[in-house]
Short mmCIF file of C-alpha atoms in Angstrom, two decimals:
data_model
loop_
_atom_site.label_atom_id
_atom_site.label_comp_id
_atom_site.label_asym_id
_atom_site.label_seq_id
_atom_site.Cartn_x
_atom_site.Cartn_y
_atom_site.Cartn_z
CA UNK A 568 32.85 8.69 8.81
CA UNK A 569 31.08 9.07 5.62
CA UNK A 570 30.37 5.81 2.77
CA UNK A 571 29.77 6.23 -0.75
CA UNK A 572 27.31 4.57 -2.69
CA UNK A 573 27.08 4.62 -6.09
CA UNK A 574 23.79 3.79 -8.63
CA UNK A 575 23.39 4.35 -12.18
CA UNK A 576 19.46 5.26 -13.39
CA UNK A 577 17.96 3.09 -15.53
CA UNK A 578 14.94 3.37 -17.46
CA UNK A 579 12.65 1.91 -14.69
CA UNK A 580 13.50 4.44 -12.16
CA UNK A 581 11.94 7.13 -14.25
CA UNK A 582 8.17 8.01 -14.17
CA UNK A 583 6.10 10.03 -16.63
CA UNK A 584 8.24 12.92 -16.39
CA UNK A 585 11.72 11.25 -17.21
CA UNK A 586 12.80 11.44 -13.76
CA UNK A 587 13.67 9.61 -10.94
CA UNK A 588 10.83 9.02 -9.18
CA UNK A 589 10.40 10.46 -5.72
CA UNK A 590 9.57 6.37 -4.24
CA UNK A 591 12.76 5.78 -5.99
CA UNK A 592 14.90 8.02 -3.93
CA UNK A 593 13.45 6.16 -0.74
CA UNK A 594 15.12 2.77 -1.68
CA UNK A 595 18.43 4.56 -3.09
CA UNK A 596 18.85 5.96 0.79
CA UNK A 597 17.99 2.40 1.94
CA UNK A 598 20.69 1.23 -0.40
CA UNK A 599 23.01 3.67 1.12
CA UNK A 600 22.04 2.64 4.89
CA UNK A 601 22.62 -0.80 3.82
CA UNK A 602 26.33 0.62 2.56
CA UNK A 603 26.75 1.77 5.66
CA UNK A 604 26.09 -0.64 7.96
CA UNK A 605 28.70 -3.27 5.86
CA UNK A 606 31.35 -0.92 5.58
CA UNK A 607 31.12 0.18 9.19
CA UNK A 608 30.21 -2.88 11.00
CA UNK A 609 28.32 -0.94 13.59
CA UNK A 610 25.88 -3.80 14.20
CA UNK A 611 28.14 -6.52 14.06
CA UNK A 612 28.23 -8.96 17.31
CA UNK A 613 24.66 -7.11 18.18
CA UNK A 614 22.15 -9.46 18.31
CA UNK A 615 19.21 -10.20 15.58
CA UNK A 616 17.12 -9.19 18.59
CA UNK A 617 18.51 -6.09 17.85
CA UNK A 618 16.47 -3.68 15.22
CA UNK A 619 17.19 -0.73 13.50
CA UNK A 620 13.89 1.67 13.40
CA UNK A 621 12.98 4.41 10.96
CA UNK A 622 10.96 6.91 12.06
CA UNK A 623 10.98 9.75 10.26
CA UNK A 624 12.51 10.50 6.63
CA UNK A 625 12.74 14.43 5.95
CA UNK A 626 13.50 15.01 1.93
CA UNK A 627 14.47 17.22 -0.17
CA UNK A 628 14.54 17.18 -3.87
CA UNK A 629 17.21 19.64 -4.95
CA UNK A 630 17.59 18.68 -8.96
CA UNK A 631 16.05 16.18 -11.08
CA UNK A 632 17.88 13.03 -11.66
CA UNK A 633 17.73 11.85 -15.48
CA UNK A 634 18.47 8.78 -17.90
CA UNK A 635 22.13 7.74 -17.77
CA UNK A 636 23.15 10.34 -14.65
CA UNK A 637 25.55 8.49 -11.87
CA UNK A 638 24.68 9.14 -8.45
CA UNK A 639 26.26 9.09 -5.06
CA UNK A 640 24.97 8.73 -2.18
CA UNK A 641 27.09 9.69 0.88
CA UNK A 642 25.54 8.52 4.21
CA UNK A 643 26.85 9.72 7.75
CA UNK A 644 25.66 9.57 11.54
CA UNK A 645 24.75 13.03 12.31
CA UNK A 646 23.74 13.28 15.73
CA UNK A 647 23.09 11.40 18.51
CA UNK A 648 20.20 11.36 21.34
CA UNK A 649 19.72 9.35 24.10
CA UNK A 650 16.55 7.50 22.78
CA UNK A 651 17.27 8.43 18.61
CA UNK A 652 19.53 9.34 16.07
CA UNK A 653 19.68 10.12 13.04
CA UNK A 654 21.57 9.60 9.66
CA UNK A 655 22.11 12.41 7.24
CA UNK A 656 22.23 11.49 3.73
CA UNK A 657 23.08 13.27 0.51
CA UNK A 658 22.80 11.99 -2.79
CA UNK A 659 24.73 14.21 -5.74
CA UNK A 660 25.63 14.01 -9.64
CA UNK A 661 28.58 11.79 -9.16
CA UNK A 662 29.97 14.15 -12.18
CA UNK A 663 30.02 17.36 -10.48
CA UNK A 664 28.90 17.05 -6.87
CA UNK A 665 25.46 19.04 -7.70
CA UNK A 666 22.99 17.87 -5.42
CA UNK A 667 20.06 15.93 -6.25
CA UNK A 668 18.42 15.08 -3.06
CA UNK A 669 19.88 15.44 0.61
CA UNK A 670 17.53 13.58 3.51
CA UNK A 671 17.32 13.62 8.02
CA UNK A 672 16.60 9.82 8.46
CA UNK A 673 15.52 9.61 12.80
CA UNK A 674 15.72 6.19 13.42
CA UNK A 675 15.80 3.85 16.94
CA UNK A 676 17.04 0.88 17.58
CA UNK A 677 14.40 -1.49 19.32
CA UNK A 678 14.84 -4.53 21.23
CA UNK A 679 11.84 -7.15 19.80
CA UNK A 680 12.40 -8.96 23.17
CA UNK A 681 11.28 -5.79 25.33
CA UNK A 682 9.88 -3.52 22.80
CA UNK A 683 11.59 -1.24 24.44
CA UNK A 684 14.06 1.30 22.22
CA UNK A 685 17.48 0.70 23.70
CA UNK A 686 19.77 3.52 24.91
CA UNK A 687 22.10 4.99 22.11
CA UNK A 688 24.51 7.14 24.38
CA UNK A 689 25.18 3.94 26.15
CA UNK A 690 24.37 0.60 24.57
CA UNK A 691 25.46 1.51 21.57
CA UNK A 692 28.77 2.98 21.46
CA UNK A 693 29.56 2.18 18.27
CA UNK A 694 27.54 4.76 16.73
CA UNK A 695 28.72 7.06 19.19
CA UNK A 696 32.68 6.32 17.58
CA UNK A 697 31.28 6.97 14.07
CA UNK A 698 30.22 10.14 14.75
CA UNK A 699 33.09 11.24 16.67
CA UNK A 700 34.59 10.46 13.57
CA UNK A 701 32.68 13.34 11.06
CA UNK A 702 34.52 15.77 12.86
CA UNK B 1286 -13.61 -19.63 -10.91
CA UNK B 1287 -12.27 -16.47 -12.20
CA UNK B 1288 -11.31 -13.30 -9.34
CA UNK B 1289 -11.44 -10.59 -11.36
CA UNK B 1290 -9.51 -7.32 -9.49
CA UNK B 1291 -8.63 -4.07 -10.70
CA UNK B 1292 -6.02 -1.25 -10.68
CA UNK B 1293 -5.95 2.42 -11.68
CA UNK B 1294 -2.38 4.26 -13.09
CA UNK B 1295 -0.81 6.55 -11.82
CA UNK B 1296 2.80 8.15 -12.63
CA UNK B 1297 4.64 6.05 -10.40
CA UNK B 1298 3.63 2.89 -12.38
CA UNK B 1299 5.19 4.62 -16.05
CA UNK B 1300 8.78 4.42 -17.19
CA UNK B 1301 9.94 6.77 -19.54
CA UNK B 1302 8.08 6.15 -22.44
CA UNK B 1303 5.28 7.12 -20.44
CA UNK B 1304 3.62 3.16 -20.50
CA UNK B 1305 3.43 1.01 -18.08
CA UNK B 1306 7.16 -0.33 -17.14
CA UNK B 1307 7.68 -4.59 -17.29
CA UNK B 1308 8.14 -5.21 -14.02
CA UNK B 1309 5.19 -3.80 -12.91
CA UNK B 1310 3.03 -6.34 -14.48
CA UNK B 1311 4.36 -8.37 -11.84
CA UNK B 1312 2.93 -6.66 -9.43
CA UNK B 1313 -0.45 -6.67 -10.90
CA UNK B 1314 -0.20 -10.28 -11.47
CA UNK B 1315 0.69 -10.86 -7.47
CA UNK B 1316 -2.26 -8.93 -6.74
CA UNK B 1317 -3.89 -10.66 -8.48
CA UNK B 1318 -3.17 -14.07 -7.21
CA UNK B 1319 -3.49 -12.50 -3.83
CA UNK B 1320 -7.42 -11.53 -4.74
CA UNK B 1321 -7.93 -15.00 -5.70
CA UNK B 1322 -6.57 -16.88 -2.45
CA UNK B 1323 -8.25 -14.63 -0.70
CA UNK B 1324 -11.65 -14.64 -2.64
CA UNK B 1325 -11.49 -18.92 -2.95
CA UNK B 1326 -9.68 -19.19 0.39
CA UNK B 1327 -8.74 -22.31 -1.70
CA UNK B 1328 -5.58 -22.47 1.13
CA UNK B 1329 -7.48 -21.56 4.56
CA UNK B 1330 -7.21 -24.26 7.12
CA UNK B 1331 -3.57 -25.08 5.11
CA UNK B 1332 -0.53 -25.04 7.62
CA UNK B 1333 1.23 -22.20 7.15
CA UNK B 1334 4.56 -24.40 6.99
CA UNK B 1335 2.84 -24.67 3.01
CA UNK B 1336 3.68 -22.30 0.83
CA UNK B 1337 2.88 -21.11 -2.58
CA UNK B 1338 6.07 -21.02 -4.78
CA UNK B 1339 6.46 -19.79 -8.45
CA UNK B 1340 8.64 -21.93 -10.86
CA UNK B 1341 7.92 -19.81 -13.68
CA UNK B 1342 6.39 -17.14 -14.91
CA UNK B 1343 5.90 -16.22 -19.23
CA UNK B 1344 4.40 -13.13 -19.45
CA UNK B 1345 3.39 -11.41 -22.85
CA UNK B 1346 3.18 -7.31 -23.86
CA UNK B 1347 0.00 -6.92 -26.16
CA UNK B 1348 -0.97 -3.57 -25.68
CA UNK B 1349 0.73 -0.65 -23.69
CA UNK B 1350 -1.21 0.75 -20.72
CA UNK B 1351 -0.89 4.54 -19.94
CA UNK B 1352 -1.63 7.37 -17.19
CA UNK B 1353 -5.38 7.10 -15.99
CA UNK B 1354 -6.18 3.29 -17.21
CA UNK B 1355 -8.02 1.39 -15.37
CA UNK B 1356 -6.94 -2.35 -15.80
CA UNK B 1357 -8.22 -5.69 -14.71
CA UNK B 1358 -6.82 -8.25 -13.84
CA UNK B 1359 -8.13 -12.09 -14.05
CA UNK B 1360 -6.92 -15.03 -12.65
CA UNK B 1361 -8.25 -18.46 -12.66
CA UNK B 1362 -5.91 -22.56 -11.99
CA UNK B 1363 -5.67 -23.78 -15.94
CA UNK B 1364 -3.64 -26.69 -15.00
CA UNK B 1365 -3.10 -29.00 -11.34
CA UNK B 1366 -0.62 -31.49 -12.32
CA UNK B 1367 0.89 -34.48 -9.79
CA UNK B 1368 3.54 -31.69 -9.35
CA UNK B 1369 3.07 -28.27 -10.98
CA UNK B 1370 -0.08 -26.30 -11.68
CA UNK B 1371 -0.58 -23.20 -13.46
CA UNK B 1372 -2.57 -19.78 -12.99
CA UNK B 1373 -4.02 -18.59 -16.04
CA UNK B 1374 -3.53 -14.45 -15.65
CA UNK B 1375 -5.40 -12.05 -18.11
CA UNK B 1376 -5.00 -8.22 -18.10
CA UNK B 1377 -7.02 -5.94 -19.58
CA UNK B 1378 -8.74 -2.84 -20.39
CA UNK B 1379 -11.14 -1.85 -17.62
CA UNK B 1380 -13.24 -0.14 -20.63
CA UNK B 1381 -13.32 -2.33 -23.35
CA UNK B 1382 -11.87 -5.65 -23.04
CA UNK B 1383 -8.73 -5.27 -25.09
CA UNK B 1384 -5.55 -7.04 -23.85
CA UNK B 1385 -2.90 -5.75 -22.57
CA UNK B 1386 -0.86 -8.67 -20.62
CA UNK B 1387 -1.34 -12.54 -20.21
CA UNK B 1388 0.35 -14.45 -18.16
CA UNK B 1389 1.02 -18.23 -17.50
CA UNK B 1390 1.91 -18.71 -13.70
CA UNK B 1391 3.71 -22.02 -12.97
CA UNK B 1392 3.51 -23.35 -9.28
CA UNK B 1393 4.36 -25.85 -6.52
CA UNK B 1394 3.21 -26.01 -3.23
CA UNK B 1395 6.29 -26.33 -0.90
CA UNK B 1396 6.21 -28.18 2.55
CA UNK B 1397 8.91 -26.40 4.39
CA UNK B 1398 9.40 -28.81 6.89
CA UNK B 1399 10.09 -31.57 4.54
CA UNK B 1400 11.43 -29.17 1.74
CA UNK B 1401 9.33 -31.31 -0.88
CA UNK B 1402 6.91 -30.50 -3.13
CA UNK B 1403 3.26 -31.76 -2.03
CA UNK B 1404 1.10 -34.20 -4.57
CA UNK B 1405 -1.37 -31.14 -5.88
CA UNK B 1406 -4.02 -33.55 -7.29
CA UNK B 1407 -4.17 -35.74 -3.78
CA UNK B 1408 -3.10 -32.96 -1.10
CA UNK B 1409 -4.41 -30.20 -2.40
CA UNK B 1410 -8.42 -30.72 -3.55
CA UNK B 1411 -9.56 -27.43 -3.20
CA UNK B 1412 -7.63 -26.25 -5.83
CA UNK B 1413 -8.51 -28.87 -8.45
CA UNK B 1414 -12.34 -28.69 -7.18
CA UNK B 1415 -11.12 -24.48 -8.74
CA UNK B 1416 -10.20 -25.76 -11.52
CA UNK B 1417 -13.48 -27.45 -12.43
CA UNK B 1418 -15.17 -24.18 -12.08
CA UNK B 1419 -13.54 -22.87 -15.04
CA UNK B 1420 -15.28 -24.89 -17.60
CA UNK C 768 29.33 -11.24 -26.53
CA UNK C 769 28.34 -11.60 -22.82
CA UNK C 770 27.56 -8.43 -20.51
CA UNK C 771 27.63 -9.09 -16.66
CA UNK C 772 26.47 -6.70 -14.11
CA UNK C 773 26.13 -7.46 -10.46
CA UNK C 774 23.26 -6.34 -7.58
CA UNK C 775 23.79 -6.73 -4.04
CA UNK C 776 20.57 -7.93 -2.21
CA UNK C 777 19.36 -5.59 -0.08
CA UNK C 778 16.31 -5.47 2.80
CA UNK C 779 14.02 -3.53 0.11
CA UNK C 780 14.45 -6.35 -2.64
CA UNK C 781 12.81 -8.85 -0.34
CA UNK C 782 9.37 -9.85 0.52
CA UNK C 783 7.93 -11.43 3.57
CA UNK C 784 9.58 -14.82 2.47
CA UNK C 785 13.02 -13.25 3.25
CA UNK C 786 13.89 -13.96 -0.52
CA UNK C 787 14.05 -12.02 -3.35
CA UNK C 788 10.35 -11.16 -4.50
CA UNK C 789 9.47 -12.17 -8.62
CA UNK C 790 8.59 -8.93 -9.51
CA UNK C 791 12.24 -6.96 -8.35
CA UNK C 792 13.90 -10.15 -10.91
CA UNK C 793 12.39 -8.17 -14.23
CA UNK C 794 14.01 -5.29 -12.67
CA UNK C 795 17.46 -7.03 -12.24
CA UNK C 796 16.67 -8.65 -16.29
CA UNK C 797 15.90 -4.71 -17.35
CA UNK C 798 19.55 -3.25 -15.47
CA UNK C 799 21.29 -5.66 -17.07
CA UNK C 800 19.78 -5.27 -20.70
CA UNK C 801 20.46 -1.26 -19.90
CA UNK C 802 24.15 -2.52 -18.75
CA UNK C 803 24.18 -4.84 -22.73
CA UNK C 804 23.20 -1.11 -24.82
CA UNK C 805 25.66 0.80 -22.57
CA UNK C 806 28.58 -1.86 -22.86
CA UNK C 807 28.05 -2.63 -26.83
CA UNK C 808 26.82 0.54 -27.65
CA UNK C 809 24.66 -2.09 -30.51
CA UNK C 810 21.69 1.05 -30.70
CA UNK C 811 24.25 3.88 -30.77
CA UNK C 812 23.53 5.75 -34.44
CA UNK C 813 20.30 4.53 -34.29
CA UNK C 814 17.57 7.64 -33.84
CA UNK C 815 15.72 8.01 -30.96
CA UNK C 816 12.22 7.54 -33.03
CA UNK C 817 14.02 3.39 -32.87
CA UNK C 818 12.13 1.85 -30.16
CA UNK C 819 13.01 -1.80 -28.15
CA UNK C 820 10.08 -3.49 -27.56
CA UNK C 821 9.94 -6.29 -25.42
CA UNK C 822 6.88 -8.75 -26.02
CA UNK C 823 7.04 -11.64 -24.20
CA UNK C 824 9.41 -12.37 -21.31
CA UNK C 825 9.78 -16.21 -19.51
CA UNK C 826 11.57 -16.31 -16.47
CA UNK C 827 12.57 -19.77 -14.96
CA UNK C 828 12.87 -18.84 -10.53
CA UNK C 829 15.65 -21.57 -10.25
CA UNK C 830 17.08 -20.79 -6.16
CA UNK C 831 15.86 -18.54 -3.43
CA UNK C 832 18.71 -15.05 -3.21
CA UNK C 833 18.62 -13.35 0.46
CA UNK C 834 20.02 -10.52 1.98
CA UNK C 835 23.88 -9.93 1.40
CA UNK C 836 24.10 -12.47 -1.84
CA UNK C 837 25.49 -11.17 -4.68
CA UNK C 838 23.97 -11.88 -8.23
CA UNK C 839 25.58 -11.57 -11.64
CA UNK C 840 23.39 -11.03 -14.48
CA UNK C 841 25.12 -12.52 -17.55
CA UNK C 842 23.07 -10.70 -20.80
CA UNK C 843 23.29 -11.33 -24.63
CA UNK C 844 21.88 -11.85 -27.84
CA UNK C 845 20.55 -15.73 -28.29
CA UNK C 846 18.45 -15.46 -31.59
CA UNK C 847 17.81 -13.46 -34.51
CA UNK C 848 14.65 -13.37 -36.24
CA UNK C 849 13.28 -11.27 -39.36
CA UNK C 850 10.24 -9.86 -37.01
CA UNK C 851 11.58 -10.40 -33.34
CA UNK C 852 14.61 -11.25 -31.67
CA UNK C 853 15.44 -12.85 -27.99
CA UNK C 854 17.96 -11.96 -25.16
CA UNK C 855 18.87 -14.69 -23.42
CA UNK C 856 19.59 -13.16 -19.38
CA UNK C 857 20.62 -15.70 -16.78
CA UNK C 858 21.08 -14.87 -12.96
CA UNK C 859 23.50 -16.24 -10.90
CA UNK C 860 25.36 -16.38 -7.48
CA UNK C 861 28.73 -14.26 -8.11
CA UNK C 862 30.15 -17.03 -5.01
CA UNK C 863 29.82 -19.88 -6.74
CA UNK C 864 28.00 -19.51 -10.25
CA UNK C 865 24.83 -21.42 -9.05
CA UNK C 866 21.57 -20.90 -11.33
CA UNK C 867 19.34 -18.26 -9.08
CA UNK C 868 16.94 -17.20 -12.22
CA UNK C 869 16.93 -17.31 -16.30
CA UNK C 870 14.67 -16.04 -18.83
CA UNK C 871 14.31 -15.26 -22.49
CA UNK C 872 12.98 -11.99 -23.19
CA UNK C 873 11.65 -11.99 -26.71
CA UNK C 874 11.83 -8.29 -28.55
CA UNK C 875 10.71 -6.25 -31.62
CA UNK C 876 12.59 -3.40 -32.73
CA UNK C 877 9.92 -0.52 -33.95
CA UNK C 878 9.96 2.94 -35.56
CA UNK C 879 7.78 4.90 -33.76
CA UNK C 880 6.74 7.06 -36.69
CA UNK C 881 5.75 4.41 -38.61
CA UNK C 882 4.44 2.04 -35.83
CA UNK C 883 5.76 -1.00 -38.28
CA UNK C 884 8.71 -3.23 -36.82
CA UNK C 885 12.29 -3.51 -38.24
CA UNK C 886 14.02 -6.07 -39.99
CA UNK C 887 16.04 -7.08 -37.84
CA UNK C 888 18.46 -9.16 -39.93
CA UNK C 889 18.22 -6.40 -42.71
CA UNK C 890 18.35 -3.08 -40.31
CA UNK C 891 19.89 -3.58 -37.31
CA UNK C 892 23.37 -5.54 -38.63
CA UNK C 893 25.33 -4.63 -34.96
CA UNK C 894 22.42 -6.56 -33.47
CA UNK C 895 23.44 -9.54 -35.88
CA UNK C 896 26.89 -9.11 -35.16
CA UNK C 897 26.35 -9.81 -31.13
CA UNK C 898 24.89 -12.82 -31.96
CA UNK C 899 27.78 -14.64 -33.96
CA UNK C 900 30.37 -13.10 -30.63
CA UNK C 901 28.53 -16.02 -28.63
CA UNK C 902 30.09 -18.65 -30.29
CA UNK D 32 -11.72 18.78 0.89
CA UNK D 33 -10.19 15.40 2.33
CA UNK D 34 -9.68 12.43 -0.58
CA UNK D 35 -9.63 9.10 0.77
CA UNK D 36 -7.87 6.06 -0.85
CA UNK D 37 -7.88 2.32 0.36
CA UNK D 38 -5.02 -0.05 -0.35
CA UNK D 39 -4.50 -3.61 0.75
CA UNK D 40 -1.48 -4.67 1.84
CA UNK D 41 0.13 -8.15 0.09
CA UNK D 42 2.80 -9.84 0.00
CA UNK D 43 5.16 -7.71 -2.44
CA UNK D 44 4.35 -4.65 -0.52
CA UNK D 45 6.38 -5.65 2.59
CA UNK D 46 9.88 -6.66 3.00
CA UNK D 47 11.94 -8.97 5.13
CA UNK D 48 10.63 -7.44 8.70
CA UNK D 49 6.98 -8.80 7.27
CA UNK D 50 6.23 -5.01 7.38
CA UNK D 51 5.56 -2.51 4.62
CA UNK D 52 8.94 -0.72 3.67
CA UNK D 53 9.36 2.45 3.96
CA UNK D 54 9.81 2.86 0.55
CA UNK D 55 6.28 2.01 -0.39
CA UNK D 56 4.73 4.31 1.86
CA UNK D 57 6.21 7.21 -0.69
CA UNK D 58 4.19 5.08 -3.36
CA UNK D 59 1.17 5.22 -1.03
CA UNK D 60 1.55 9.05 -0.83
CA UNK D 61 1.75 9.52 -4.31
CA UNK D 62 -1.63 6.88 -4.94
CA UNK D 63 -3.68 9.47 -2.87
CA UNK D 64 -2.13 13.17 -4.70
CA UNK D 65 -3.01 11.60 -7.54
CA UNK D 66 -7.14 10.46 -6.35
CA UNK D 67 -7.37 13.93 -4.85
CA UNK D 68 -6.32 15.58 -8.50
CA UNK D 69 -9.04 13.41 -10.00
CA UNK D 70 -11.29 13.71 -7.62
CA UNK D 71 -11.38 17.60 -6.65
CA UNK D 72 -10.26 18.01 -10.59
CA UNK D 73 -8.19 20.69 -9.35
CA UNK D 74 -5.39 21.17 -12.20
CA UNK D 75 -8.67 20.27 -14.53
CA UNK D 76 -8.46 22.83 -17.59
CA UNK D 77 -4.92 24.31 -16.75
CA UNK D 78 -2.50 22.91 -19.39
CA UNK D 79 -0.04 20.15 -19.61
CA UNK D 80 2.73 22.64 -19.31
CA UNK D 81 1.84 23.32 -15.77
CA UNK D 82 3.95 20.49 -13.52
CA UNK D 83 3.31 19.99 -9.95
CA UNK D 84 6.71 19.11 -8.26
CA UNK D 85 7.21 17.94 -4.92
CA UNK D 86 10.24 19.72 -2.99
CA UNK D 87 10.23 18.56 0.61
CA UNK D 88 8.63 15.02 2.00
CA UNK D 89 8.51 14.72 5.82
CA UNK D 90 6.94 11.49 6.85
CA UNK D 91 6.65 9.83 10.59
CA UNK D 92 6.18 6.12 10.67
CA UNK D 93 4.33 5.56 13.76
CA UNK D 94 3.08 2.02 13.27
CA UNK D 95 4.33 -1.13 11.35
CA UNK D 96 1.40 -2.58 8.62
CA UNK D 97 1.23 -5.88 8.10
CA UNK D 98 0.02 -8.63 5.57
CA UNK D 99 -3.61 -8.30 4.88
CA UNK D 100 -4.00 -4.90 6.55
CA UNK D 101 -6.43 -2.17 4.73
CA UNK D 102 -4.94 1.22 5.09
CA UNK D 103 -6.89 4.67 4.03
CA UNK D 104 -5.24 7.24 3.08
CA UNK D 105 -6.44 11.09 3.28
CA UNK D 106 -5.34 13.70 1.66
CA UNK D 107 -5.93 17.23 2.03
CA UNK D 108 -4.55 20.72 0.92
CA UNK D 109 -3.21 21.92 3.90
CA UNK D 110 -0.66 25.21 3.59
CA UNK D 111 -0.88 27.88 0.22
CA UNK D 112 1.69 30.69 -0.16
CA UNK D 113 2.73 32.33 -2.80
CA UNK D 114 5.84 30.26 -3.54
CA UNK D 115 4.61 27.06 -2.62
CA UNK D 116 1.90 24.45 -0.99
CA UNK D 117 1.82 22.03 1.56
CA UNK D 118 -0.65 18.99 1.34
CA UNK D 119 -1.31 16.93 4.85
CA UNK D 120 -1.34 12.92 4.21
CA UNK D 121 -2.21 10.96 6.99
CA UNK D 122 -2.37 6.68 6.54
CA UNK D 123 -4.04 4.97 9.18
CA UNK D 124 -5.04 1.39 9.48
CA UNK D 125 -8.91 1.23 7.58
CA UNK D 126 -10.59 -0.92 11.16
CA UNK D 127 -9.93 1.49 13.83
CA UNK D 128 -8.76 4.60 13.17
CA UNK D 129 -4.88 4.18 14.21
CA UNK D 130 -2.55 6.60 12.74
CA UNK D 131 -0.05 3.91 10.63
CA UNK D 132 2.21 7.20 8.81
CA UNK D 133 1.42 10.74 8.19
CA UNK D 134 3.68 13.15 6.05
CA UNK D 135 3.88 17.00 5.02
CA UNK D 136 4.51 17.16 1.42
CA UNK D 137 5.60 20.61 0.16
CA UNK D 138 5.17 21.97 -3.29
CA UNK D 139 5.58 24.33 -5.95
CA UNK D 140 3.72 24.13 -9.29
CA UNK D 141 5.92 25.21 -12.17
CA UNK D 142 5.71 26.56 -15.34
CA UNK D 143 8.04 24.25 -17.54
CA UNK D 144 7.79 26.63 -20.56
CA UNK D 145 9.40 29.84 -18.60
CA UNK D 146 10.92 27.22 -15.31
CA UNK D 147 9.43 30.01 -13.07
CA UNK D 148 7.09 28.73 -10.60
CA UNK D 149 3.21 29.88 -10.61
CA UNK D 150 1.82 32.10 -7.70
CA UNK D 151 -0.04 30.07 -5.82
CA UNK D 152 -2.67 32.60 -4.36
CA UNK D 153 -2.83 34.44 -7.54
CA UNK D 154 -2.41 31.70 -10.01
CA UNK D 155 -4.08 28.28 -8.98
CA UNK D 156 -7.46 30.24 -7.04
CA UNK D 157 -8.61 26.63 -7.05
CA UNK D 158 -5.94 25.36 -4.82
CA UNK D 159 -6.61 27.89 -2.66
CA UNK D 160 -10.61 27.18 -2.70
CA UNK D 161 -10.01 23.61 -1.51
CA UNK D 162 -7.74 25.07 1.21
CA UNK D 163 -10.96 26.44 2.68
CA UNK D 164 -13.28 23.30 2.59
CA UNK D 165 -10.87 21.88 5.45
CA UNK D 166 -12.08 24.63 7.75
#
């Protein structure tokens, strides 16, 4: 399943080069992940002691975005291992679909009581189900 | 007592006009207040259930700040009433002291257990003492 | 004319108290002003050398907003003088209309070539027209 | 050459988990790169039409940082190819040097007049010199 969210670029997103600042894209990615969790409900029913933790983000900047551009953030699960998973996020211009940025976000899911990572394949089957829906 | 902190303006502070964005100044003000609490220790010894809450900020923008400028944030208590107090914060160019922005930050102090504001004059005498040190 | 925009509160908007941080509200206000300019087209047709400059923001924080809350930002022109004007912006919970924050944003409009403020009543009649539409 | 800068964690850096938010680290990294450019003067003497562009950031989150922590950002050049280079940035707890985050930041340097990337090994010998100083 791919979840799409939108953001319109405003003056406060831009930096001195009149382009969206590098750091802002990480907020857009986080926005996309929250939208994904909302729409899929993948963590609904799990206790609040289960935390989604990002351990690595690798982001490519493909094209500068400017004032007034409308971006679409596309988020999906791209890999589920035993200990960690990956969300693939692509940010494109809504107008023509041209790539603005893309990122692989590697995560673990931790039980804050035990401080141990869950086994994603065994303990979080709704994530696995969402992965299957991509193909 | 006046507490001074510094910030050097970087590219990510600027917006499309190559000036520090309005919203960033509120982070600089918060930075100044944390420095004030650190340096004066005014809330040390109070329980964690005592929360400092901002109820109004009135900020004047006097002069645009640009890449490489070093700003000084000057923070002091300017008024203590029964229910609310005011912190006066001035942001100036470190080089020549010319004004960049200034703000009055009105606050209450609340006990989160009772949800009631403390009487600042009776319950927070260290704040009153800091006010007296301005003159 | 009142222009409405929406924002859904995400984890990155919150601070250590799990409430939207004070500084974020200034981004929400800026979002509201851009939406106002977009929707009314009030500055369309004016040269790019005409700059809208904020000189004061006075913001009241009425109620804490938390994860998942959907806020509505309502923006209108509330006063036009010769040299400066005021935009009134109210942020409310979309669910029940209860107030979250409100602000008066005082602005001037400057011609960057002459560095002089325009006379808003004479030179910016579209702003005056929008003010009249409030009543 | 390794350039070190410091940041003290304040309330506005934290998110709902009371840890520094993922996106904030990209501001800390940018802070470190500006400090590096300032201290080494590596781009001094180059025309303003020469732009440093980040094309990829890969960041590992190693340990959560909390209110009051003082972080040190260590920045150096780690690789210079013909078309692109890499800056290595490590963020550690100042108190004990334990790792908080580390990132490889891949960049190109572009002449905005020709829109073409410079050959880093031929055109930007000061960068090469800084790389040599690491060993």
